[in-house]
Structure formats: structure tokens, C-alpha cells
Amino acid sequence: MNNDKTNRSDSGQLHQDVAQLKPSRIVASVPVSEAICTDTMQTEVREPQIVTNQSEISFSTDDSNELKSVAEDVVARPKKAKKWWVLLILLVVGLSFAEVILAISAVINTDDWLGAGWLVVLFMAITTVLTVVVKEIRSLKRLKLQTETRQHSIDLFNTPAIGLGQEHCAAIGKQLPKQYQHLVEGWQNKLESHYTNNEVLSLFELKVLSPIDKLALNNIAKHSSAAGVMIAVSPFALLDMLIVLWRNIVMINQLSRFYGVRLGYWGRIALIKKIFRSMLYAGAAEILSDAGNYALGVGLTGKISSRVAQGLGAGVLTSRIGLQALNECRPMPWLATKKPGLSTMSNKLLEDLTKFIK
């Protein structure tokens, strides 16, 4: 009897525990798959959390601060170097000025007029040197600006935006010589408000740069023919080299002035280095395109004397140097017009040499 009562009490306690575990009411009858989807949506859609503890975002902030500090250091280094150069130049100028004042005072006190004359000569020499240095620095900056202008022209030509191209071309037009300003005015009169950067740059190249390019190409042809004829009549190899060097330097100076680039000594040296670097690393396509002209020259040299053959070679070399100089001095790459090759020079060169043979 006691065992039956114990079993009944245990079973009654078990039923009570199970009743407590059962829900008091059923909200809805939902299939298992829908219940899983509902739970998934409820877990995915959460309210945005607001970070109030600064330590929780310290990692990302530290990373961004580190990147900013590295960028600032990279930008600040050239500025610091430039600042030290400016301070050094100011120090030298200040000490020189103080030395001049002391020298003038000594001349006045001792009546050493001969020393005063030498002091004036020294002052004029220093002034001349400083003037030349300033001009050289400006010419180097102008040559560097020309390279940056060409790259910026490419970037604008490849963008369909409106407005930036006109400003860019106007800045180029201001750098051109005064005798070409009427071409810039004609380009401005042809502009329309709806023109894109591509159309503005193409119009500027056709209306402004193309006439200047024709003058520059005629100048290259003239110097190439002159160099070829001079080499043909020159009896000495050393004289041949000097003639080619002289004609090329004169041609480079004239080509730079066509596009408003005033070159000093070091600016000219820098341009010559860029020209020969471009010729050295010329693409295979350019070499193949000029192969026909070289073959034509070889065929001609087989029928003429060796001196005229040397003149033809010098003329071809001068033409290549002139074309590279034109590309470096031009403020725009060849966008809407065809880039001139050696074939544009060869006909004129061969014609002049043929006249010389007769």
C-alpha cells in the first residue's frame, strides 16, 4: 500500500512538472519551415548599435591616425627640404650683403678707389651669375610644366565632362608667343557651351596647334636639308660632327620658341637628354614605320657618292631629333591629328639632295 501511494505521488508530481513546462496558450499554428524563416528574419533584422565606449573604436581610430601621420610625413618632407634651401639661400644673400656694406665702408674710410672699382666689378659679376641662375631655374620649371600639361591634356581628353577643357586650353594659349594669339582668339570664337572636354581639346589642336605644327615641321625640314648638304661637302669627319651638333642645337632652340618654351643652358641640356632617351626607347612600331624610309635611303645611296650618302644619313638623324624635340615642346600630345613621322621629312630631304647632286 505504501508503495502504491508513493508511485501515485511521484506520478502526480511528474504531471505537475510537465504542466509547468507547457505553454499557457498557443499563439498560432505555424509550420516548422515558416517558423524557421521567421526566426531567421528576426535574427537578421536588428537595430543599429550605437557605440558609446571609446575603447571599442580605438583600434580603427588608431589605424586611421597612423595612416594620416604617414601621409603627412610624406607631404611634409619636400616642404621641409624646400624650407631649408630657402633659408640657406637667404643666409648666403644676407652675408653677402653685409660683406658688401663692410667693403664699401672700408673703401670710404681708406680712400681706396681702386678697390672700389674691383668691388663694382665683383658686384656686377655676382648679379650676372644670379640672373643666369634664376633664368635657368625658370627654364627647367617651364620644361617640367610642359610635360605635366601634356599629361593633363590626356586626362581631360579621356573624360566626357564639360568646362575643364576650355580653362586648360586657355592657359596653354597664354603661354604661346604673341604672334599666335590670333589663332587662340579664332578658337575661342568657335567654341560652343555644350562642347565636352574632348571636343574642346580637339578644336584647340586643329585651330591653334596645327598651324604652329606646320611651321615647326617646315623648320625641321629646312635644318635637315641644310645639315645633309653641309655634311656632303665637308671633307673632315670632325667638322661633320660639329656641323650636325650646331644645326641640331639651333633647331631645338627654334622649335622650343614656336611653342613659347624659353630654354636656358641647363634647360637645353635637359631637353636634349629627354630627346635622346625617347629615341633610345622608341617603340617597335615607330622603328618599323621608318624602315621603309631607311630602305629608300639605302637604295638611293647605292647610286650616289659616299659623301652624299653621309649627308643623307645626317639629314635623317636631324629629322628624327627634330621630331622628338617637337613632341617634347608641344603642350599637347597628338590627340585629334596624326603624329608626324619620318616619312613627312624624307620627301623634302631627298628632293633637296637630288637638286644638290644635279
Coordinates of C-alpha atoms in Angstrom, one line a residue:
M1 CA 0.0 0.0 0.0
N2 CA 2.7 2.4 0.9
N3 CA 4.5 1.6 -2.4
D4 CA 1.3 2.4 -4.4
K5 CA 0.9 5.7 -2.6
T6 CA 4.5 6.5 -3.3
N7 CA 4.1 5.8 -7.0
R8 CA 0.9 7.8 -7.3
S9 CA 2.5 10.8 -5.6
D10 CA 5.6 10.6 -7.9
S11 CA 3.4 10.4 -11.0
G12 CA 1.3 13.3 -9.8
Q13 CA 4.4 15.4 -9.2
L14 CA 5.7 14.5 -12.7
H15 CA 2.4 15.6 -14.3
Q16 CA 2.6 18.9 -12.4
D17 CA 6.2 19.5 -13.7
V18 CA 5.2 18.7 -17.2
A19 CA 2.2 21.1 -16.9
Q20 CA 4.5 23.9 -15.9
L21 CA 6.7 23.3 -18.9
K22 CA 3.7 23.5 -21.3
P23 CA 2.8 27.0 -22.6
S24 CA -0.2 28.5 -21.1
R25 CA -1.7 29.3 -24.5
I26 CA -0.9 28.7 -28.2
V27 CA -0.5 31.9 -30.2
A28 CA -0.7 30.5 -33.6
S29 CA -0.3 27.3 -35.5
V30 CA 2.8 27.9 -37.7
P31 CA 4.5 25.2 -39.8
V32 CA 8.1 24.4 -39.0
S33 CA 9.6 25.8 -42.2
E34 CA 7.8 29.2 -41.7
A35 CA 8.8 29.3 -38.1
I36 CA 12.4 28.8 -39.1
C37 CA 12.2 31.6 -41.7
T38 CA 10.5 33.9 -39.2
D39 CA 13.2 33.2 -36.7
T40 CA 15.9 33.9 -39.3
M41 CA 14.3 37.2 -40.3
Q42 CA 14.1 38.2 -36.7
T43 CA 17.7 37.4 -36.2
E44 CA 18.8 39.3 -39.3
V45 CA 16.9 42.5 -38.8
R46 CA 18.4 44.2 -35.9
E47 CA 18.5 47.7 -34.7
P48 CA 21.8 49.6 -35.3
Q49 CA 24.1 49.5 -32.3
I50 CA 25.4 52.8 -31.0
V51 CA 29.0 52.6 -29.8
T52 CA 29.3 54.6 -26.7
N53 CA 32.6 53.2 -25.3
Q54 CA 35.6 54.9 -26.8
S55 CA 37.7 51.8 -26.3
E56 CA 35.5 49.9 -28.8
I57 CA 36.6 52.1 -31.6
S58 CA 40.2 52.8 -30.6
F59 CA 41.5 50.2 -33.0
S60 CA 40.1 51.8 -36.2
T61 CA 40.9 55.3 -35.0
D62 CA 44.5 54.4 -34.3
D63 CA 44.8 52.8 -37.7
S64 CA 43.4 55.9 -39.4
N65 CA 45.6 58.2 -37.3
E66 CA 48.6 56.2 -38.3
L67 CA 47.8 56.4 -42.0
K68 CA 47.2 60.1 -41.7
S69 CA 50.5 60.6 -39.9
V70 CA 52.4 58.7 -42.7
A71 CA 50.7 60.7 -45.4
E72 CA 51.5 64.0 -43.6
D73 CA 55.2 62.9 -43.2
V74 CA 55.4 62.1 -47.0
V75 CA 53.9 65.5 -47.8
A76 CA 56.0 67.4 -45.2
R77 CA 59.4 66.1 -46.3
P78 CA 59.6 68.0 -49.6
K79 CA 58.3 71.1 -47.8
K80 CA 60.9 70.8 -45.1
A81 CA 63.7 70.3 -47.7
K82 CA 62.5 73.3 -49.6
K83 CA 62.3 75.4 -46.5
W84 CA 65.9 74.6 -45.6
W85 CA 67.1 75.5 -49.1
V86 CA 65.3 78.9 -48.9
L87 CA 66.8 79.6 -45.5
L88 CA 70.3 78.7 -46.9
I89 CA 69.9 81.0 -49.8
L90 CA 68.6 83.8 -47.6
L91 CA 71.6 83.3 -45.3
V92 CA 74.1 83.5 -48.2
V93 CA 72.4 86.6 -49.6
G94 CA 72.4 88.3 -46.2
L95 CA 76.0 87.5 -45.5
S96 CA 77.0 88.8 -49.0
F97 CA 75.0 92.0 -48.5
A98 CA 76.7 92.5 -45.1
E99 CA 80.1 91.9 -46.7
V100 CA 79.4 94.5 -49.4
I101 CA 78.4 97.0 -46.8
L102 CA 81.6 96.4 -44.8
A103 CA 83.6 96.7 -48.0
I104 CA 82.0 100.0 -49.0
S105 CA 82.6 101.4 -45.5
A106 CA 86.3 100.3 -45.7
V107 CA 86.7 101.9 -49.1
I108 CA 85.2 105.2 -47.9
N109 CA 87.4 105.2 -44.8
T110 CA 90.7 104.4 -46.6
D111 CA 90.0 106.2 -49.9
D112 CA 90.9 103.0 -51.8
W113 CA 89.2 103.8 -55.1
L114 CA 90.9 101.0 -57.0
G115 CA 89.4 98.6 -54.5
A116 CA 86.0 100.3 -55.1
G117 CA 86.4 99.6 -58.8
W118 CA 87.1 96.0 -58.2
L119 CA 84.1 95.9 -55.8
V120 CA 81.8 97.2 -58.6
V121 CA 83.2 94.6 -61.0
L122 CA 82.6 91.8 -58.4
F123 CA 79.1 93.1 -57.7
M124 CA 78.2 93.1 -61.4
A125 CA 79.6 89.6 -61.8
I126 CA 77.6 88.3 -58.9
T127 CA 74.5 90.0 -60.2
T128 CA 75.0 88.4 -63.7
V129 CA 75.5 84.9 -62.2
L130 CA 72.4 85.2 -60.0
T131 CA 70.4 86.4 -63.1
V132 CA 71.6 83.4 -65.1
V133 CA 70.8 81.0 -62.3
V134 CA 67.2 82.4 -62.0
K135 CA 66.7 82.1 -65.7
E136 CA 67.9 78.5 -65.7
I137 CA 65.6 77.6 -62.9
R138 CA 62.7 79.1 -64.7
S139 CA 63.5 77.3 -67.9
L140 CA 63.7 74.0 -66.1
K141 CA 60.4 74.6 -64.4
R142 CA 58.9 75.6 -67.8
L143 CA 60.1 72.4 -69.4
K144 CA 58.7 70.4 -66.5
L145 CA 55.4 72.2 -66.7
Q146 CA 55.2 71.4 -70.4
T147 CA 55.4 67.7 -69.6
E148 CA 52.7 68.0 -66.9
T149 CA 50.5 69.9 -69.3
R150 CA 50.7 67.1 -71.9
Q151 CA 49.7 64.5 -69.2
H152 CA 46.8 66.7 -68.1
S153 CA 45.6 67.1 -71.7
I154 CA 45.4 63.3 -72.0
D155 CA 43.4 63.1 -68.8
L156 CA 40.9 65.7 -69.9
F157 CA 40.7 64.2 -73.4
N158 CA 39.5 60.9 -71.9
T159 CA 36.8 62.5 -69.7
P160 CA 33.4 63.4 -71.0
A161 CA 33.0 66.3 -68.6
I162 CA 32.3 69.9 -69.6
G163 CA 34.1 73.1 -68.6
L164 CA 37.6 72.0 -67.6
G165 CA 38.9 71.7 -71.2
Q166 CA 38.3 75.3 -72.0
E167 CA 40.2 76.6 -69.0
H168 CA 43.1 74.2 -69.7
C169 CA 43.3 75.3 -73.4
A170 CA 43.1 79.0 -72.4
A171 CA 46.1 78.5 -70.1
I172 CA 48.0 76.9 -72.9
G173 CA 47.1 79.7 -75.2
K174 CA 48.5 82.3 -72.8
Q175 CA 51.9 80.6 -72.9
L176 CA 52.1 80.8 -76.7
P177 CA 54.0 83.7 -78.4
K178 CA 52.2 86.9 -79.2
Q179 CA 52.2 86.2 -83.0
Y180 CA 49.9 83.2 -82.5
Q181 CA 47.3 84.9 -80.2
H182 CA 45.0 85.5 -83.2
L183 CA 44.8 81.7 -83.5
V184 CA 43.7 81.5 -79.9
E185 CA 41.0 84.1 -80.5
G186 CA 39.7 82.2 -83.5
W187 CA 39.5 79.1 -81.4
Q188 CA 37.5 80.9 -78.7
N189 CA 35.1 82.2 -81.3
K190 CA 34.4 78.7 -82.5
L191 CA 33.5 77.3 -79.0
E192 CA 30.0 76.3 -78.0
S193 CA 28.7 75.9 -74.5
H194 CA 27.7 72.3 -75.0
Y195 CA 31.2 71.1 -76.1
T196 CA 32.8 68.4 -74.0
N197 CA 36.4 68.4 -72.9
N198 CA 37.2 66.0 -75.8
E199 CA 35.7 68.4 -78.4
V200 CA 37.3 71.5 -76.9
L201 CA 40.8 70.0 -76.9
S202 CA 40.3 68.6 -80.4
L203 CA 39.2 72.0 -81.7
F204 CA 42.1 73.7 -80.0
E205 CA 44.5 71.3 -81.6
L206 CA 43.1 71.9 -85.0
K207 CA 42.7 75.7 -84.9
V208 CA 45.7 76.7 -82.8
L209 CA 48.4 74.0 -82.7
S210 CA 48.1 72.6 -86.2
P211 CA 49.3 75.9 -87.9
I212 CA 52.2 76.1 -85.5
D213 CA 53.0 72.4 -86.2
K214 CA 53.3 73.1 -89.9
L215 CA 55.8 75.9 -89.2
A216 CA 57.7 73.7 -86.9
L217 CA 57.8 70.8 -89.5
N218 CA 59.0 73.2 -92.2
N219 CA 61.8 74.3 -89.8
I220 CA 62.8 70.7 -89.2
A221 CA 62.9 70.0 -93.0
K222 CA 65.0 73.1 -93.6
H223 CA 67.6 72.2 -90.9
S224 CA 67.7 68.6 -92.0
S225 CA 68.3 69.5 -95.6
A226 CA 71.0 72.1 -94.6
A227 CA 72.7 69.5 -92.4
G228 CA 72.7 66.9 -95.2
V229 CA 74.1 69.4 -97.7
M230 CA 76.8 70.6 -95.3
I231 CA 77.9 67.1 -94.5
A232 CA 78.0 66.2 -98.2
V233 CA 80.5 69.0 -98.9
S234 CA 82.5 68.7 -95.7
P235 CA 85.9 67.0 -96.1
F236 CA 86.6 66.3 -92.4
A237 CA 84.8 63.9 -90.0
L238 CA 85.3 66.2 -87.0
L239 CA 83.9 69.1 -88.9
D240 CA 80.9 66.8 -89.8
M241 CA 80.2 66.2 -86.2
L242 CA 80.4 69.8 -85.3
I243 CA 78.1 70.8 -88.1
V244 CA 75.4 68.3 -87.1
L245 CA 75.7 69.3 -83.4
W246 CA 75.4 73.0 -84.3
R247 CA 72.5 72.6 -86.6
N248 CA 70.6 70.4 -84.1
I249 CA 71.1 72.9 -81.2
V250 CA 69.9 75.8 -83.4
M251 CA 66.9 73.7 -84.5
I252 CA 66.0 72.7 -80.9
N253 CA 66.1 76.4 -79.8
Q254 CA 63.8 77.5 -82.6
L255 CA 61.3 74.6 -82.1
S256 CA 61.0 75.5 -78.4
R257 CA 60.3 79.1 -79.2
F258 CA 57.4 78.1 -81.6
Y259 CA 55.5 76.8 -78.5
G260 CA 56.6 79.5 -76.1
V261 CA 59.3 77.5 -74.2
R262 CA 62.3 79.6 -73.4
L263 CA 65.3 77.3 -72.8
G264 CA 68.4 78.2 -70.9
Y265 CA 71.6 76.2 -70.9
W266 CA 70.6 73.5 -68.4
G267 CA 67.0 73.5 -69.8
R268 CA 68.5 72.8 -73.2
I269 CA 70.7 70.0 -71.8
A270 CA 67.6 68.5 -70.1
L271 CA 65.6 68.7 -73.3
I272 CA 68.4 67.0 -75.3
K273 CA 68.6 64.2 -72.7
K274 CA 64.9 63.7 -73.0
I275 CA 65.1 63.7 -76.8
F276 CA 67.8 61.0 -76.9
R277 CA 66.1 59.0 -74.2
S278 CA 62.9 59.0 -76.3
M279 CA 64.9 58.0 -79.4
L280 CA 66.7 55.2 -77.5
Y281 CA 63.5 53.7 -76.1
A282 CA 61.5 54.2 -79.3
G283 CA 58.8 51.7 -79.8
A284 CA 59.0 48.9 -82.3
A285 CA 56.0 50.3 -84.3
E286 CA 57.9 53.6 -84.8
I287 CA 61.0 51.8 -85.9
L288 CA 59.1 49.6 -88.4
S289 CA 57.2 52.6 -89.8
D290 CA 60.5 54.3 -90.5
A291 CA 62.1 51.1 -92.0
G292 CA 60.7 52.0 -95.4
N293 CA 62.4 55.4 -95.4
Y294 CA 65.7 53.8 -94.4
A295 CA 65.3 51.3 -97.2
L296 CA 64.6 54.1 -99.6
G297 CA 67.7 55.9 -98.4
V298 CA 69.8 52.7 -98.8
G299 CA 68.6 52.3 -102.4
L300 CA 69.5 55.9 -103.2
T301 CA 72.9 55.7 -101.5
G302 CA 73.8 52.8 -103.8
K303 CA 73.5 55.1 -106.8
I304 CA 75.2 58.3 -105.4
S305 CA 78.6 59.1 -103.9
S306 CA 79.6 58.3 -100.4
R307 CA 79.7 61.9 -99.4
V308 CA 76.1 62.5 -100.4
A309 CA 75.2 59.2 -98.6
Q310 CA 76.7 60.6 -95.4
G311 CA 74.7 63.8 -96.0
L312 CA 71.5 61.7 -96.3
G313 CA 72.3 59.9 -93.0
A314 CA 72.9 63.2 -91.2
G315 CA 69.7 64.6 -92.6
V316 CA 67.7 61.6 -91.4
L317 CA 69.3 61.9 -87.9
T318 CA 68.5 65.6 -87.8
S319 CA 64.9 64.9 -88.8
R320 CA 64.5 62.3 -86.0
I321 CA 65.9 64.7 -83.4
G322 CA 63.7 67.5 -84.7
L323 CA 60.5 65.3 -84.4
Q324 CA 61.4 64.3 -80.9
A325 CA 62.1 67.9 -79.9
L326 CA 58.7 68.9 -81.4
N327 CA 56.9 66.2 -79.3
E328 CA 58.7 67.4 -76.1
C329 CA 58.0 71.1 -76.7
R330 CA 54.4 70.7 -77.8
P331 CA 51.9 71.4 -75.0
M332 CA 49.6 68.7 -76.1
P333 CA 50.1 65.2 -77.4
W334 CA 48.7 64.3 -80.8
L335 CA 45.0 63.8 -80.0
A336 CA 42.9 64.8 -83.0
T337 CA 45.7 65.0 -85.6
K338 CA 48.1 62.3 -86.9
K339 CA 51.5 62.3 -85.3
P340 CA 54.1 63.2 -87.9
G341 CA 56.7 60.5 -88.7
L342 CA 60.0 60.5 -90.6
S343 CA 58.0 60.0 -93.9
T344 CA 56.9 63.6 -93.7
M345 CA 60.5 64.7 -93.7
S346 CA 62.0 62.2 -96.2
N347 CA 60.5 63.5 -99.4
K348 CA 61.7 67.0 -98.8
L349 CA 65.2 65.8 -97.8
L350 CA 65.5 63.5 -100.8
E351 CA 64.3 66.3 -103.1
D352 CA 66.9 68.8 -101.8
L353 CA 69.7 66.2 -102.0
T354 CA 68.7 65.3 -105.6
K355 CA 68.9 69.0 -106.5
F356 CA 72.4 69.2 -104.9
I357 CA 73.6 66.1 -106.9
K358 CA 72.5 67.7 -110.2

